[in-house]
Amino acid sequence: MPTTRQLELFLAVAECGSMRRAADALDISQPSISKQIKALERSVGGELVVRTRGGRAELSALGRELLQDARATLELQRRLIRRETDDGRALPRIYVRELQLAKISSIMPELFAAGLPRRTAFVMSGDPLAALDSDPAKREAFALFGSVRIPVRTDYISHVVAEQHGALFAAPSIARDLAEGNRKLADLVYLIPSRAPQLSQWLEDTMSRAGLDPANRREVTGSLDSLVDEVRSGAGVAVLMNMHVGDLVRAGDLVPIAPVARPLLLILMADPGCDLEIYEGVCRALHVLNVPPLTL
């Protein structure tokens, strides 16, 4: 089954006309795009992008066929869900960051089965709490975000809906070298995302407790996929959440090498005047996002 990220990258390549230009436009590495396109081709069972001289990328017949479906699928996922019903009442909506939204999109049937109100809309935001602050109808809005601790806000109610457990992950070759004593943790490069300043201190503390050298710290720009690809290639190690990389661990592409002592909290915040029945239903449903720690 193609992932949303694979379809996004496929569409970027089709629109930019080359892997390199798509990588520049999205601020990720060209090898990362190439890997995702190849994975998409395996998923649909045929070649989608034909590489030509000069670095151009042209769509195959199958690629042109998929292009329209990809655009329709992404438009459906990206469009702003209606904020109001026909009678003018605001729909319940949850502001959420891209990483959580990617996971949530893949388990919507489970969330509905767990009691998520079917009218609930998820709206992607770089800062869910700020989006809630500025929402003119905040009694029907919620903010869902990960944090090391619960923010102290007397103007909102909050509930920890899940604990996001993680680990320090490495490529299988690095994990093997560590287990055989051929390498030491202190010698490894550790990678952190450049777009998560709110978690930088937590990541630094986690790396330090694992025995990594701060001098070997390197930031990775781009999406979560870029960070994961760097780890899979053996460029370094990184702290990743189990909910995001569980499939790669089961496939043997990533290996957990050290636990993370403190999980991230997934917090739902709301206005005290919100519909408490809806709020409680959303909280119960989002407990589905609890993923147990990996056994190391």
Short mmCIF file of N, CA, C and O in Angstrom, two decimals, residues 123-211:
data_model
loop_
_atom_site.label_atom_id
_atom_site.label_comp_id
_atom_site.label_asym_id
_atom_site.label_seq_id
_atom_site.Cartn_x
_atom_site.Cartn_y
_atom_site.Cartn_z
N VAL A 123 -6.45 18.90 11.51
CA VAL A 123 -5.89 20.01 10.74
C VAL A 123 -4.39 20.11 11.05
O VAL A 123 -4.01 20.28 12.21
N MET A 124 -3.55 19.97 10.03
CA MET A 124 -2.11 19.99 10.24
C MET A 124 -1.64 21.40 10.62
O MET A 124 -2.05 22.39 10.02
N SER A 125 -0.78 21.48 11.62
CA SER A 125 -0.25 22.76 12.08
C SER A 125 1.17 22.57 12.60
O SER A 125 1.46 21.57 13.26
N GLY A 126 2.03 23.52 12.30
CA GLY A 126 3.40 23.46 12.82
C GLY A 126 3.46 23.70 14.31
O GLY A 126 4.39 23.28 14.99
N ASP A 127 2.44 24.38 14.85
CA ASP A 127 2.36 24.67 16.29
C ASP A 127 0.91 24.53 16.72
O ASP A 127 0.15 25.51 16.71
N PRO A 128 0.47 23.31 17.08
CA PRO A 128 -0.94 23.09 17.41
C PRO A 128 -1.47 23.97 18.53
O PRO A 128 -2.61 24.43 18.47
N LEU A 129 -0.65 24.20 19.55
CA LEU A 129 -1.12 25.01 20.68
C LEU A 129 -1.35 26.46 20.26
O LEU A 129 -2.33 27.09 20.65
N ALA A 130 -0.45 26.99 19.43
CA ALA A 130 -0.62 28.35 18.92
C ALA A 130 -1.86 28.43 18.02
O ALA A 130 -2.59 29.43 18.03
N ALA A 131 -2.11 27.36 17.24
CA ALA A 131 -3.30 27.33 16.39
C ALA A 131 -4.57 27.34 17.23
O ALA A 131 -5.55 28.01 16.90
N LEU A 132 -4.54 26.60 18.35
CA LEU A 132 -5.69 26.61 19.26
C LEU A 132 -5.88 27.99 19.86
O LEU A 132 -7.01 28.48 19.97
N ASP A 133 -4.78 28.63 20.25
CA ASP A 133 -4.86 29.97 20.83
C ASP A 133 -5.56 30.96 19.90
O ASP A 133 -6.31 31.83 20.34
N SER A 134 -5.29 30.84 18.60
CA SER A 134 -5.80 31.82 17.63
C SER A 134 -7.13 31.41 17.00
O SER A 134 -7.69 32.16 16.20
N ASP A 135 -7.64 30.23 17.35
CA ASP A 135 -8.89 29.76 16.75
C ASP A 135 -10.06 30.59 17.30
O ASP A 135 -10.26 30.66 18.51
N PRO A 136 -10.87 31.20 16.42
CA PRO A 136 -11.97 32.04 16.91
C PRO A 136 -13.10 31.24 17.55
O PRO A 136 -13.93 31.81 18.27
N ALA A 137 -13.13 29.93 17.29
CA ALA A 137 -14.16 29.08 17.90
C ALA A 137 -13.48 27.97 18.68
O ALA A 137 -13.70 26.78 18.44
N LYS A 138 -12.63 28.37 19.62
CA LYS A 138 -11.77 27.37 20.29
C LYS A 138 -12.52 26.39 21.16
O LYS A 138 -11.96 25.37 21.56
N ARG A 139 -13.78 26.63 21.45
CA ARG A 139 -14.52 25.65 22.24
C ARG A 139 -14.78 24.37 21.47
O ARG A 139 -15.15 23.35 22.04
N GLU A 140 -14.65 24.43 20.15
CA GLU A 140 -14.82 23.23 19.32
C GLU A 140 -13.48 22.75 18.77
O GLU A 140 -13.45 21.92 17.86
N ALA A 141 -12.37 23.28 19.30
CA ALA A 141 -11.04 22.94 18.78
C ALA A 141 -10.17 22.33 19.89
O ALA A 141 -10.36 22.62 21.07
N PHE A 142 -9.22 21.51 19.48
CA PHE A 142 -8.29 20.86 20.40
C PHE A 142 -6.89 20.94 19.81
O PHE A 142 -6.72 21.07 18.60
N ALA A 143 -5.89 20.83 20.67
CA ALA A 143 -4.49 20.79 20.23
C ALA A 143 -3.89 19.48 20.69
O ALA A 143 -3.96 19.13 21.87
N LEU A 144 -3.29 18.74 19.76
CA LEU A 144 -2.64 17.46 20.06
C LEU A 144 -1.16 17.59 19.71
O LEU A 144 -0.82 17.91 18.57
N PHE A 145 -0.29 17.36 20.69
CA PHE A 145 1.14 17.55 20.43
C PHE A 145 1.96 16.72 21.42
O PHE A 145 1.49 16.34 22.49
N GLY A 146 3.21 16.45 21.03
CA GLY A 146 4.12 15.73 21.89
C GLY A 146 4.98 16.69 22.70
O GLY A 146 5.37 17.75 22.21
N SER A 147 5.23 16.34 23.94
CA SER A 147 6.04 17.21 24.81
C SER A 147 6.69 16.36 25.89
O SER A 147 6.19 15.29 26.24
N VAL A 148 7.81 16.84 26.40
CA VAL A 148 8.48 16.14 27.49
C VAL A 148 7.67 16.26 28.78
O VAL A 148 7.64 15.36 29.60
N ARG A 149 7.00 17.39 28.94
CA ARG A 149 6.18 17.62 30.12
C ARG A 149 4.91 18.37 29.72
O ARG A 149 4.85 18.97 28.65
N ILE A 150 3.91 18.34 30.59
CA ILE A 150 2.66 19.03 30.32
C ILE A 150 2.85 20.53 30.51
O ILE A 150 3.29 20.97 31.57
N PRO A 151 2.56 21.34 29.49
CA PRO A 151 2.69 22.79 29.65
C PRO A 151 1.75 23.30 30.74
O PRO A 151 0.64 22.81 30.91
N VAL A 152 2.23 24.28 31.48
CA VAL A 152 1.42 24.87 32.55
C VAL A 152 0.55 25.96 31.93
O VAL A 152 1.02 27.05 31.61
N ARG A 153 -0.73 25.66 31.72
CA ARG A 153 -1.67 26.60 31.13
C ARG A 153 -2.95 26.57 31.96
O ARG A 153 -3.67 25.57 31.96
N THR A 154 -3.23 27.64 32.68
CA THR A 154 -4.44 27.68 33.51
C THR A 154 -5.69 27.93 32.67
O THR A 154 -6.82 27.75 33.16
N ASP A 155 -5.50 28.35 31.41
CA ASP A 155 -6.65 28.64 30.55
C ASP A 155 -7.11 27.44 29.74
O ASP A 155 -8.07 27.54 28.97
N TYR A 156 -6.44 26.29 29.88
CA TYR A 156 -6.81 25.09 29.15
C TYR A 156 -6.85 23.89 30.08
O TYR A 156 -6.18 23.85 31.12
N ILE A 157 -7.64 22.89 29.69
CA ILE A 157 -7.58 21.59 30.35
C ILE A 157 -6.72 20.68 29.48
O ILE A 157 -6.62 20.88 28.27
N SER A 158 -6.10 19.69 30.10
CA SER A 158 -5.19 18.83 29.34
C SER A 158 -5.30 17.39 29.81
O SER A 158 -5.69 17.10 30.94
N HIS A 159 -4.95 16.48 28.89
CA HIS A 159 -4.98 15.05 29.20
C HIS A 159 -3.87 14.37 28.40
O HIS A 159 -3.69 14.64 27.21
N VAL A 160 -3.11 13.50 29.06
CA VAL A 160 -2.09 12.72 28.38
C VAL A 160 -2.78 11.51 27.75
O VAL A 160 -3.22 10.59 28.44
N VAL A 161 -2.89 11.52 26.42
CA VAL A 161 -3.63 10.45 25.74
C VAL A 161 -2.73 9.26 25.40
O VAL A 161 -3.22 8.15 25.17
N ALA A 162 -1.42 9.48 25.36
CA ALA A 162 -0.51 8.38 25.02
C ALA A 162 0.91 8.73 25.45
O ALA A 162 1.26 9.91 25.60
N GLU A 163 1.69 7.71 25.69
CA GLU A 163 3.12 7.86 25.91
C GLU A 163 3.84 7.35 24.67
O GLU A 163 3.63 6.22 24.24
N GLN A 164 4.67 8.21 24.09
CA GLN A 164 5.40 7.83 22.88
C GLN A 164 6.77 7.30 23.28
O GLN A 164 7.70 8.07 23.55
N HIS A 165 6.88 5.99 23.31
CA HIS A 165 8.15 5.37 23.68
C HIS A 165 9.09 5.35 22.48
O HIS A 165 8.66 5.20 21.33
N GLY A 166 10.35 5.50 22.76
CA GLY A 166 11.35 5.48 21.70
C GLY A 166 12.59 4.75 22.13
O GLY A 166 12.67 4.16 23.22
N ALA A 167 13.57 4.78 21.26
CA ALA A 167 14.85 4.14 21.54
C ALA A 167 15.91 4.80 20.68
O ALA A 167 15.60 5.58 19.78
N LEU A 168 17.15 4.50 20.98
CA LEU A 168 18.26 4.92 20.13
C LEU A 168 18.40 3.83 19.06
O LEU A 168 18.60 2.66 19.38
N PHE A 169 18.28 4.22 17.79
CA PHE A 169 18.28 3.25 16.70
C PHE A 169 19.54 3.39 15.85
O PHE A 169 20.10 4.48 15.71
N ALA A 170 19.92 2.26 15.26
CA ALA A 170 21.08 2.22 14.37
C ALA A 170 20.80 1.26 13.22
O ALA A 170 19.87 0.44 13.28
N ALA A 171 21.62 1.36 12.19
CA ALA A 171 21.56 0.40 11.10
C ALA A 171 22.05 -0.96 11.61
O ALA A 171 22.85 -1.03 12.56
N PRO A 172 21.60 -2.06 11.03
CA PRO A 172 22.02 -3.39 11.50
C PRO A 172 23.54 -3.56 11.55
O PRO A 172 24.06 -4.20 12.47
N SER A 173 24.26 -2.99 10.57
CA SER A 173 25.72 -3.16 10.56
C SER A 173 26.36 -2.48 11.76
O SER A 173 27.31 -3.03 12.36
N ILE A 174 25.87 -1.31 12.14
CA ILE A 174 26.42 -0.61 13.31
C ILE A 174 26.06 -1.37 14.58
O ILE A 174 26.90 -1.52 15.49
N ALA A 175 24.83 -1.84 14.68
CA ALA A 175 24.42 -2.60 15.86
C ALA A 175 25.28 -3.85 16.02
O ALA A 175 25.67 -4.22 17.14
N ARG A 176 25.60 -4.48 14.90
CA ARG A 176 26.45 -5.69 14.94
C ARG A 176 27.86 -5.34 15.44
O ARG A 176 28.44 -6.04 16.27
N ASP A 177 28.42 -4.24 14.92
CA ASP A 177 29.76 -3.82 15.35
C ASP A 177 29.80 -3.49 16.84
O ASP A 177 30.77 -3.81 17.53
N LEU A 178 28.73 -2.85 17.34
CA LEU A 178 28.67 -2.53 18.76
C LEU A 178 28.61 -3.81 19.60
O LEU A 178 29.30 -3.94 20.62
N ALA A 179 27.78 -4.75 19.15
CA ALA A 179 27.62 -6.00 19.90
C ALA A 179 28.91 -6.81 19.93
O ALA A 179 29.22 -7.49 20.92
N GLU A 180 29.70 -6.73 18.84
CA GLU A 180 30.95 -7.48 18.76
C GLU A 180 32.14 -6.72 19.31
O GLU A 180 33.26 -7.25 19.31
N GLY A 181 31.92 -5.51 19.78
CA GLY A 181 33.00 -4.72 20.37
C GLY A 181 33.90 -4.04 19.37
O GLY A 181 34.97 -3.55 19.73
N ASN A 182 33.49 -3.99 18.10
CA ASN A 182 34.32 -3.36 17.07
C ASN A 182 34.16 -1.84 17.03
O ASN A 182 34.98 -1.14 16.43
N ARG A 183 33.08 -1.34 17.63
CA ARG A 183 32.85 0.10 17.69
C ARG A 183 32.33 0.45 19.07
O ARG A 183 31.79 -0.41 19.78
N LYS A 184 32.47 1.72 19.42
CA LYS A 184 31.96 2.22 20.70
C LYS A 184 30.92 3.32 20.44
O LYS A 184 31.03 4.07 19.48
N LEU A 185 29.94 3.39 21.34
CA LEU A 185 28.90 4.41 21.20
C LEU A 185 29.49 5.81 21.15
O LEU A 185 29.04 6.68 20.40
N ALA A 186 30.53 6.05 21.96
CA ALA A 186 31.11 7.38 22.05
C ALA A 186 31.72 7.84 20.73
O ALA A 186 31.93 9.04 20.51
N ASP A 187 31.99 6.89 19.82
CA ASP A 187 32.62 7.24 18.54
C ASP A 187 31.58 7.50 17.44
O ASP A 187 31.95 7.95 16.34
N LEU A 188 30.32 7.23 17.71
CA LEU A 188 29.30 7.34 16.67
C LEU A 188 28.79 8.76 16.52
O LEU A 188 28.70 9.52 17.48
N VAL A 189 28.41 9.10 15.29
CA VAL A 189 27.72 10.36 15.02
C VAL A 189 26.27 10.20 15.47
O VAL A 189 25.63 9.18 15.18
N TYR A 190 25.77 11.18 16.23
CA TYR A 190 24.36 11.10 16.55
C TYR A 190 23.61 12.23 15.87
O TYR A 190 24.05 13.37 15.81
N LEU A 191 22.49 11.86 15.30
CA LEU A 191 21.72 12.73 14.42
C LEU A 191 20.48 13.23 15.13
O LEU A 191 19.78 12.46 15.80
N ILE A 192 20.18 14.52 14.97
CA ILE A 192 18.97 15.07 15.54
C ILE A 192 18.27 15.91 14.48
O ILE A 192 18.93 16.49 13.61
N PRO A 193 16.95 15.98 14.50
CA PRO A 193 16.22 16.77 13.50
C PRO A 193 16.39 18.26 13.77
O PRO A 193 16.32 18.71 14.91
N SER A 194 16.62 19.02 12.71
CA SER A 194 16.83 20.47 12.88
C SER A 194 15.52 21.19 13.15
O SER A 194 15.52 22.33 13.60
N ARG A 195 14.39 20.53 12.87
CA ARG A 195 13.09 21.20 13.00
C ARG A 195 12.36 20.82 14.28
O ARG A 195 11.14 20.87 14.34
N ALA A 196 13.06 20.42 15.29
CA ALA A 196 12.41 20.07 16.56
C ALA A 196 13.10 20.78 17.71
O ALA A 196 13.59 20.14 18.65
N PRO A 197 13.15 22.13 17.68
CA PRO A 197 13.86 22.85 18.74
C PRO A 197 13.26 22.63 20.11
O PRO A 197 13.96 22.69 21.13
N GLN A 198 11.94 22.34 20.17
CA GLN A 198 11.28 22.15 21.45
C GLN A 198 11.74 20.86 22.13
O GLN A 198 11.53 20.68 23.32
N LEU A 199 12.39 19.97 21.36
CA LEU A 199 12.84 18.69 21.91
C LEU A 199 14.36 18.60 22.01
O LEU A 199 14.89 17.57 22.41
N SER A 200 15.06 19.67 21.64
CA SER A 200 16.52 19.60 21.54
C SER A 200 17.17 19.23 22.87
O SER A 200 18.08 18.40 22.91
N GLN A 201 16.72 19.83 23.98
CA GLN A 201 17.34 19.54 25.27
C GLN A 201 17.06 18.10 25.70
O GLN A 201 17.94 17.41 26.23
N TRP A 202 15.83 17.63 25.45
CA TRP A 202 15.48 16.25 25.77
C TRP A 202 16.34 15.28 24.97
O TRP A 202 16.85 14.29 25.50
N LEU A 203 16.57 15.59 23.70
CA LEU A 203 17.41 14.74 22.86
C LEU A 203 18.85 14.75 23.33
O LEU A 203 19.51 13.71 23.38
N GLU A 204 19.34 15.94 23.69
CA GLU A 204 20.72 16.05 24.18
C GLU A 204 20.91 15.22 25.45
O GLU A 204 21.89 14.50 25.60
N ASP A 205 19.95 15.33 26.38
CA ASP A 205 20.04 14.57 27.63
C ASP A 205 19.99 13.07 27.36
O ASP A 205 20.72 12.29 27.98
N THR A 206 19.12 12.67 26.43
CA THR A 206 18.99 11.26 26.10
C THR A 206 20.29 10.71 25.50
O THR A 206 20.76 9.62 25.87
N MET A 207 20.88 11.46 24.58
CA MET A 207 22.13 11.04 23.95
C MET A 207 23.27 10.96 24.98
O MET A 207 24.09 10.04 24.97
N SER A 208 23.29 11.94 25.89
CA SER A 208 24.35 11.95 26.90
C SER A 208 24.24 10.73 27.81
O SER A 208 25.25 10.09 28.13
N ARG A 209 23.01 10.39 28.24
CA ARG A 209 22.82 9.21 29.10
C ARG A 209 23.20 7.92 28.39
O ARG A 209 23.61 6.95 29.01
N ALA A 210 23.07 7.91 27.07
CA ALA A 210 23.41 6.71 26.30
C ALA A 210 24.92 6.55 26.12
O ALA A 210 25.39 5.48 25.70
N GLY A 211 25.69 7.62 26.45
CA GLY A 211 27.14 7.54 26.33
C GLY A 211 27.70 8.08 25.03
O GLY A 211 28.86 7.81 24.68
#
